[in-house]
mmCIF file of C-alpha atoms in Angstrom:
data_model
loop_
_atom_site.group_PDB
_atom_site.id
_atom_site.type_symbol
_atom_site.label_atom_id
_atom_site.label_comp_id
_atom_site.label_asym_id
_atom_site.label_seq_id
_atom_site.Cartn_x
_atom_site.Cartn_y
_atom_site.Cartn_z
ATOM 1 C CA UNK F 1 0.172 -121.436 20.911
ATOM 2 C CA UNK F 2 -3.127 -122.515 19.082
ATOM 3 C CA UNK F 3 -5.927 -120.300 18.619
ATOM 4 C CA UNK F 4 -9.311 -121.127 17.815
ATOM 5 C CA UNK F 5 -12.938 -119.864 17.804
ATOM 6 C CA UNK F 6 -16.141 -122.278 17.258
ATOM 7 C CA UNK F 7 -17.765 -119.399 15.780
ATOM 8 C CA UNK F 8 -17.998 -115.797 14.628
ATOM 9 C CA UNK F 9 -19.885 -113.689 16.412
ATOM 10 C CA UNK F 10 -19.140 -110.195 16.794
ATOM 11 C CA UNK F 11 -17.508 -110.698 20.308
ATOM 12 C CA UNK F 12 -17.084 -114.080 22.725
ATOM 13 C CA UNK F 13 -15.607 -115.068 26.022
ATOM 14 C CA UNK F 14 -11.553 -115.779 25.980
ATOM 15 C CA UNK F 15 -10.622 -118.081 27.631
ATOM 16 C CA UNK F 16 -6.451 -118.311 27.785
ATOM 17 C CA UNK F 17 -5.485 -121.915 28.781
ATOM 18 C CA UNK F 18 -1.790 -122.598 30.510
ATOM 19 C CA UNK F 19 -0.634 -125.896 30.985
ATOM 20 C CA UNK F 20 1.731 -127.551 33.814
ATOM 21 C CA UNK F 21 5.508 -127.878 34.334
ATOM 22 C CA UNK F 22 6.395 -130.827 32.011
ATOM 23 C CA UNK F 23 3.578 -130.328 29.967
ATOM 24 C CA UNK F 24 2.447 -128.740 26.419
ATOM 25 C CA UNK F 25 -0.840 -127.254 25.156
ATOM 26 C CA UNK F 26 -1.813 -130.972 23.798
ATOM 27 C CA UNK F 27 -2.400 -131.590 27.727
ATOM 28 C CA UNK F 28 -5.142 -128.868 27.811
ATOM 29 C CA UNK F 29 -6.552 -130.170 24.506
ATOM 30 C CA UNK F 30 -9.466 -131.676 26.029
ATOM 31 C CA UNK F 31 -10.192 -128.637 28.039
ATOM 32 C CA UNK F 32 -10.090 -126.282 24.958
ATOM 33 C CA UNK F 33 -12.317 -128.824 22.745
ATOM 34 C CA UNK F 34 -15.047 -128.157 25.326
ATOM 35 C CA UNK F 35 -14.763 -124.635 25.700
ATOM 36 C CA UNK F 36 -15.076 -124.699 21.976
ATOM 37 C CA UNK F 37 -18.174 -126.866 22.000
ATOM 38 C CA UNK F 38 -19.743 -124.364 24.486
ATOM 39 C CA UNK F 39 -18.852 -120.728 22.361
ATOM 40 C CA UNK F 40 -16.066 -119.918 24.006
ATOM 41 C CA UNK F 41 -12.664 -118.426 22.307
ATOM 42 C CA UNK F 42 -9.814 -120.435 23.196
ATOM 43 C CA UNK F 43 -6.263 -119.320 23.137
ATOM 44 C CA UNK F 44 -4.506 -122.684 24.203
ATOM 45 C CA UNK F 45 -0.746 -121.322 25.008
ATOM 46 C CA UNK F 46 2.575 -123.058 24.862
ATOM 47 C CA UNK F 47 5.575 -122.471 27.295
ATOM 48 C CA UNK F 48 8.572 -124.287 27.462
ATOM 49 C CA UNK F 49 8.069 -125.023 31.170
ATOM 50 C CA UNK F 50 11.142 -126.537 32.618
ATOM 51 C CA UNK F 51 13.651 -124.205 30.859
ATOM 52 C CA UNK F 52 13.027 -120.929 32.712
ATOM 53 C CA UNK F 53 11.917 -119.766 36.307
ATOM 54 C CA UNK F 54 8.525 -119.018 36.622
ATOM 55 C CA UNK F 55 8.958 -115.498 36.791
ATOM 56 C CA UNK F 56 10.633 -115.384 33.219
ATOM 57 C CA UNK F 57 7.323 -117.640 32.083
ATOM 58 C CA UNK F 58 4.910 -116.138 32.961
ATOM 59 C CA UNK F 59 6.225 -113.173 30.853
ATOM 60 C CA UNK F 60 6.242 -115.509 27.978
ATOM 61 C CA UNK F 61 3.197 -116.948 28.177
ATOM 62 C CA UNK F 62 0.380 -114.536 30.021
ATOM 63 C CA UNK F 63 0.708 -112.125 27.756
ATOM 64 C CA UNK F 64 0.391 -114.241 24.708
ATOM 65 C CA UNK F 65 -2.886 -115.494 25.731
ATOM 66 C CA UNK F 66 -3.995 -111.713 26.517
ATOM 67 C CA UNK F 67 -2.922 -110.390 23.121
ATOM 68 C CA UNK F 68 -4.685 -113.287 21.520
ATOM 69 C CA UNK F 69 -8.041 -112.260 23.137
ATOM 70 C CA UNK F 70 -7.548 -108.673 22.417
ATOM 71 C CA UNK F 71 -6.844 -109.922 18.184
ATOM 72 C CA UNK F 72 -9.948 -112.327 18.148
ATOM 73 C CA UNK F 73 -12.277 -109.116 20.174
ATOM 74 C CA UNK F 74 -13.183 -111.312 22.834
ATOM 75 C CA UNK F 75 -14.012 -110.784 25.960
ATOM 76 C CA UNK F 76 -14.415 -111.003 28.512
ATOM 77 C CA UNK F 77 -11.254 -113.457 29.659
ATOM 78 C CA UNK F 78 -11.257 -116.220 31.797
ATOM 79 C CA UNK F 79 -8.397 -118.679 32.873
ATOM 80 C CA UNK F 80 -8.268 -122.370 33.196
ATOM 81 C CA UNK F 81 -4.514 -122.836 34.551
ATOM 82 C CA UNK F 82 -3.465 -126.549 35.308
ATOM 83 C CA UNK F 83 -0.912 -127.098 38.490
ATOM 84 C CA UNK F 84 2.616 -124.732 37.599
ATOM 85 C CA UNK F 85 0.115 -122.168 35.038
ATOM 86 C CA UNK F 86 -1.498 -120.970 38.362
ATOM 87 C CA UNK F 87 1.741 -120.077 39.339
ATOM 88 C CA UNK F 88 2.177 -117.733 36.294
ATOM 89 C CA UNK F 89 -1.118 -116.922 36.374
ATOM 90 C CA UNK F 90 -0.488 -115.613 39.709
ATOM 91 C CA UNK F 91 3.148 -114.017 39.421
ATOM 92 C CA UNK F 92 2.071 -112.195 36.290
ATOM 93 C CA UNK F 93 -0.449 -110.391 38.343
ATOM 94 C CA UNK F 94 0.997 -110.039 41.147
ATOM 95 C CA UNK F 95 1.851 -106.509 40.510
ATOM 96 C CA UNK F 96 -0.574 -105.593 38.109
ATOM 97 C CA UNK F 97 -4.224 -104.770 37.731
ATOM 98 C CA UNK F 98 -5.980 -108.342 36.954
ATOM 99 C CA UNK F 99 -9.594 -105.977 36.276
ATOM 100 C CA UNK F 100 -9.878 -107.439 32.780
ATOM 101 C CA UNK F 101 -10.052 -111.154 34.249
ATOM 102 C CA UNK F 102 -13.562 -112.212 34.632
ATOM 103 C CA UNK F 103 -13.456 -115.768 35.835
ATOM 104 C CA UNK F 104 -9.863 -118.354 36.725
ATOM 105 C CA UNK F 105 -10.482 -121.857 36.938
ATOM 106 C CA UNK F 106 -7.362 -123.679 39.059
ATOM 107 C CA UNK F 107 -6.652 -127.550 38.198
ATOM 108 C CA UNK F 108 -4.682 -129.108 41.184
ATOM 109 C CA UNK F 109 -2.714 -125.645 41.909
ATOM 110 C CA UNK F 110 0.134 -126.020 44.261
ATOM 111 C CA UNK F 111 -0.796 -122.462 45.891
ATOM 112 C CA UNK F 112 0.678 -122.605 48.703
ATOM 113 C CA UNK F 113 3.671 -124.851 47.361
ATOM 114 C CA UNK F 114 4.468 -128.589 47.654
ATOM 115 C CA UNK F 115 6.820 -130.997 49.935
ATOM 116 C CA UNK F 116 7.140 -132.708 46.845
ATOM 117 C CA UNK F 117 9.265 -130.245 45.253
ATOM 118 C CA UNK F 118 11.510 -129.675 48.186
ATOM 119 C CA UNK F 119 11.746 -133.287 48.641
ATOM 120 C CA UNK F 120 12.666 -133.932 44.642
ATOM 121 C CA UNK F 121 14.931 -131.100 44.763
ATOM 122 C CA UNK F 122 17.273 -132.816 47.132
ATOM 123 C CA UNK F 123 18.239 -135.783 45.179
ATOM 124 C CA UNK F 124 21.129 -135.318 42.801
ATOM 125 C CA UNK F 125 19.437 -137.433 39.776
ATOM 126 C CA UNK F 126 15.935 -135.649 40.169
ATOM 127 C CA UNK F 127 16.477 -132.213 40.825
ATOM 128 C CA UNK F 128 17.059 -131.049 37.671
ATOM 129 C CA UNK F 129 14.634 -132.769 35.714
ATOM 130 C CA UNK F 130 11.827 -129.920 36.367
ATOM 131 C CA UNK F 131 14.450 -127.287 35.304
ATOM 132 C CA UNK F 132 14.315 -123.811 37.484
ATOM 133 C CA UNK F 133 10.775 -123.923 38.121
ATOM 134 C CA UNK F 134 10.938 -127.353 39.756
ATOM 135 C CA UNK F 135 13.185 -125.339 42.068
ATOM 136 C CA UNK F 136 10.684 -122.546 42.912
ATOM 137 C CA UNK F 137 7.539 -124.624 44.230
ATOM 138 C CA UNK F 138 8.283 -125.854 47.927
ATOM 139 C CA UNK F 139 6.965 -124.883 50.929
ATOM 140 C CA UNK F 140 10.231 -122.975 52.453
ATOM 141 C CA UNK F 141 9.889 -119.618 52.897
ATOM 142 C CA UNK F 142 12.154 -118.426 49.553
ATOM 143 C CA UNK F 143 9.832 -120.281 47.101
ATOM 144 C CA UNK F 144 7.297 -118.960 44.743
ATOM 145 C CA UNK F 145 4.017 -119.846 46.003
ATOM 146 C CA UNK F 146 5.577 -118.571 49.451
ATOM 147 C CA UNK F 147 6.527 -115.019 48.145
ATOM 148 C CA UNK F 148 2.981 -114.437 46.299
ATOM 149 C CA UNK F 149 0.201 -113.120 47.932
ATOM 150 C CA UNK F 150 -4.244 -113.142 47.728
ATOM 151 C CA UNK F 151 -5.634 -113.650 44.607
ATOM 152 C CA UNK F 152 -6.488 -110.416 42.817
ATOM 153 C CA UNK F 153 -9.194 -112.112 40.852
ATOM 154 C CA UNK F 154 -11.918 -114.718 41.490
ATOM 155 C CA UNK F 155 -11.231 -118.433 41.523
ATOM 156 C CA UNK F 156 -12.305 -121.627 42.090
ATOM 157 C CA UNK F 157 -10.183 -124.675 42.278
ATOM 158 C CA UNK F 158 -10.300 -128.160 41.315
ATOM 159 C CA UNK F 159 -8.674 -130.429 43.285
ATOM 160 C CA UNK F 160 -7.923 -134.520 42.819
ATOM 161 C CA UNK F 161 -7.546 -137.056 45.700
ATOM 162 C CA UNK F 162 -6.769 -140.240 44.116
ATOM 163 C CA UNK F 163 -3.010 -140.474 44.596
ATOM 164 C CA UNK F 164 -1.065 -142.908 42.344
ATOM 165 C CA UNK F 165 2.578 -143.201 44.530
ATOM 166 C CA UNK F 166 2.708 -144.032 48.051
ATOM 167 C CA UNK F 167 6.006 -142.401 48.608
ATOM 168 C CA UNK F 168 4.821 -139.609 47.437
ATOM 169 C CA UNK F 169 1.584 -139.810 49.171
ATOM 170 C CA UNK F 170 3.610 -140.006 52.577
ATOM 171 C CA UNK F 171 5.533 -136.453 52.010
ATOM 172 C CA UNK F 172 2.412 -134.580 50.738
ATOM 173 C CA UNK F 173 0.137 -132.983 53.219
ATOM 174 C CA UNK F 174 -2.924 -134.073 53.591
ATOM 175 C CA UNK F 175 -5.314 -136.113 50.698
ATOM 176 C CA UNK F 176 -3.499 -135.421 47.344
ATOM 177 C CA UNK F 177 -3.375 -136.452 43.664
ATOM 178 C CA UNK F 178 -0.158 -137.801 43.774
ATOM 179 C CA UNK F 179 1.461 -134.326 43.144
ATOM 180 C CA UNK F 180 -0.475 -131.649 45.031
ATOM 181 C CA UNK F 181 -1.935 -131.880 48.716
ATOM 182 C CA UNK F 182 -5.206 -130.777 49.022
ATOM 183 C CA UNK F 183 -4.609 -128.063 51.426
ATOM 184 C CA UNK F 184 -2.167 -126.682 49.075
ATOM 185 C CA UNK F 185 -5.057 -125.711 46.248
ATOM 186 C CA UNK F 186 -6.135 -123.119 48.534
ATOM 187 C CA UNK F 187 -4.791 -119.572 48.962
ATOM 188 C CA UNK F 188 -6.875 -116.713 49.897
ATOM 189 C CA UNK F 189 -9.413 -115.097 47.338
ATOM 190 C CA UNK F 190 -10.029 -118.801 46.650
ATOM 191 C CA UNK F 191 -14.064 -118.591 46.099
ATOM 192 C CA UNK F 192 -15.229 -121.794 45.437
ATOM 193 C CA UNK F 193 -13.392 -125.462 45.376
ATOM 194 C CA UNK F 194 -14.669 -129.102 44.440
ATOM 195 C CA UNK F 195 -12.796 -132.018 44.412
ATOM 196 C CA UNK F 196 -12.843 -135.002 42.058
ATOM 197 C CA UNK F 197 -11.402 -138.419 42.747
ATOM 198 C CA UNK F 198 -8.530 -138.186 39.990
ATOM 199 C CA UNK F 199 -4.599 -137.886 39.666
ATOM 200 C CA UNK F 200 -2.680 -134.687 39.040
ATOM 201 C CA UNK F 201 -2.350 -135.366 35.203
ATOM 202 C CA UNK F 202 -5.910 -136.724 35.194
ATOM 203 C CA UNK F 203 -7.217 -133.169 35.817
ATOM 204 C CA UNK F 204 -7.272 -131.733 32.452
ATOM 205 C CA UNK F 205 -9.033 -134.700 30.544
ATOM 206 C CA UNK F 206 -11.294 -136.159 33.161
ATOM 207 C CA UNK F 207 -14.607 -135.444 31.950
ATOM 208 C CA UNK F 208 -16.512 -134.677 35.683
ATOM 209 C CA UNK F 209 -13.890 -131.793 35.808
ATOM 210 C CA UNK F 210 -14.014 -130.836 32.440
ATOM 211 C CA UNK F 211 -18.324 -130.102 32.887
ATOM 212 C CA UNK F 212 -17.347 -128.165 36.319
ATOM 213 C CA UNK F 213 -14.609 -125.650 34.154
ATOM 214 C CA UNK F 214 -17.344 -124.933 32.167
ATOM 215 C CA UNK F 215 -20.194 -124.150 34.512
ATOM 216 C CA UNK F 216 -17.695 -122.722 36.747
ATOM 217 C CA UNK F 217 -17.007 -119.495 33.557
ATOM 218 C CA UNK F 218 -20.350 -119.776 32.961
ATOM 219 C CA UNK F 219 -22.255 -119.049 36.338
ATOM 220 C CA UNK F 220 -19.504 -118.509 38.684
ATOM 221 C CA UNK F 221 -20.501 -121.669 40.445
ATOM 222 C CA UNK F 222 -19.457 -125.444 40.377
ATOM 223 C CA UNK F 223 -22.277 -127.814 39.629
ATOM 224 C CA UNK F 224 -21.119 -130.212 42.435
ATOM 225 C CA UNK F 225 -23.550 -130.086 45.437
ATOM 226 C CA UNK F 226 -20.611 -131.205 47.809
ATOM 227 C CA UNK F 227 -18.690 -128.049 46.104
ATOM 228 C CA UNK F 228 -17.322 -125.718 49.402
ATOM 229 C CA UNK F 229 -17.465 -121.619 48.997
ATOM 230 C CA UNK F 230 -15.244 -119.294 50.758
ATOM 231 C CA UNK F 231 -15.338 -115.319 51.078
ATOM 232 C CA UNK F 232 -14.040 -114.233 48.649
ATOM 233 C CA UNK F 233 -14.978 -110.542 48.829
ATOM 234 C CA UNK F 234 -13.285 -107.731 46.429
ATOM 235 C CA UNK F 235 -12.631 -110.384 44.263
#
């Protein structure tokens, strides 16, 4: 975990950054530099991703990212989660009060799970790349995504269309980013999503997505026109 502040005020918005499965903090670098730029706090966590379940991570890493707000006094905390951090972002609160979260920003989140990883899981040389997680993010009913319920805080989501495999692209529902299907990123107590013409990975450094993150913590809102709202009421 890195922590950071781009200033010292008496108190400033947290924002806790989780990466994806396969991924390390340097992937959210880009992310947290902007944040940074704008006065935010920026706890940028670590997890080694593909050597436990997701219910084991998001032990390991939510609460890091908490107690690093609560040492810095800042608040009020936000989330930017990329793909697989939803996942803990969601587990982790699952069963517990998520009051303290202000704002979560979701980067190509497979909510509602992926054909991908059902498809990947069922050949021999693949399967266990991922590690346990990879395991836990299909569509059938025993996964993850399939076991969690609404959101119990607000979100918008940031999707990507451009697709970079066209095997891939042929078991994904709908448009996708090569990883994620489109109709995957949303869940209920979704608020707001916009999507952006880039890959999965592309997500966390392309700059169009990078300025939504930050007007989305900062007004609740995405600055995209084409941007589509949802009720998201008791969020």
């Amino acid at each position: 975990m890195s922590e950071a502040r781009s200033e010292e005020p008496d108190q400033v918005p947290c924002v806790i950054l989780l990466h994806g499965i396969t991924k390390d903090r340097t992937s959210m670098e880009p992310i947290a530099q902007a944040l940074l730029a704008q006065g935010f706090y920026v706890a940028n966590i670590d997890y080694p991703s593909r050597q436990y379940p997701i219910q084991v991570l998001a032990e390991m890493a939510v609460p890091r990212g908490l107690a690093a707000c609560e040492r810095a006094g800042a608040a009020p905390v936000h989330f930017v989660a990329h793909s697989m951090g939803a996942l803990l972002l969601r587990q982790y609160f699952a069963q517990r009060s998520a009051q303290q979260v202000r704002r979560v920003v979701m980067l190509g989140p497979p909510n509602r799970g992926s054909r991908l990883g059902n498809f990947l899981s069922c050949i021999p040389w693949i399967k266990d790349i991922n590690g346990p997680a990879g395991k836990q993010m299909g569509v059938d009913e025993h996964s993850v995504p399939s076991q969690l319920g609404p959101l119990p805080f607000p979100a918008g989501v940031i999707a990507g269309t451009r697709s970079w495999n066209p095997l891939f692209a042929a078991i994904i529902e709908g448009d996708d980013d090569g990883i994620v299907g489109l109709p995957s990123t949303y869940v209920q107590g979704v608020c707001a999503r916009v999507v952006k013409p880039v890959t999965h990975d592309g997500l966390t450094s392309d700059k169009r997505v990078i300025e939504e993150v930050v007007r989305y913590l900062r007004a609740g809102k995405f600055k995209a026109p084409d941007a589509e709202y949802f009720s998201c009421e008791g969020q």
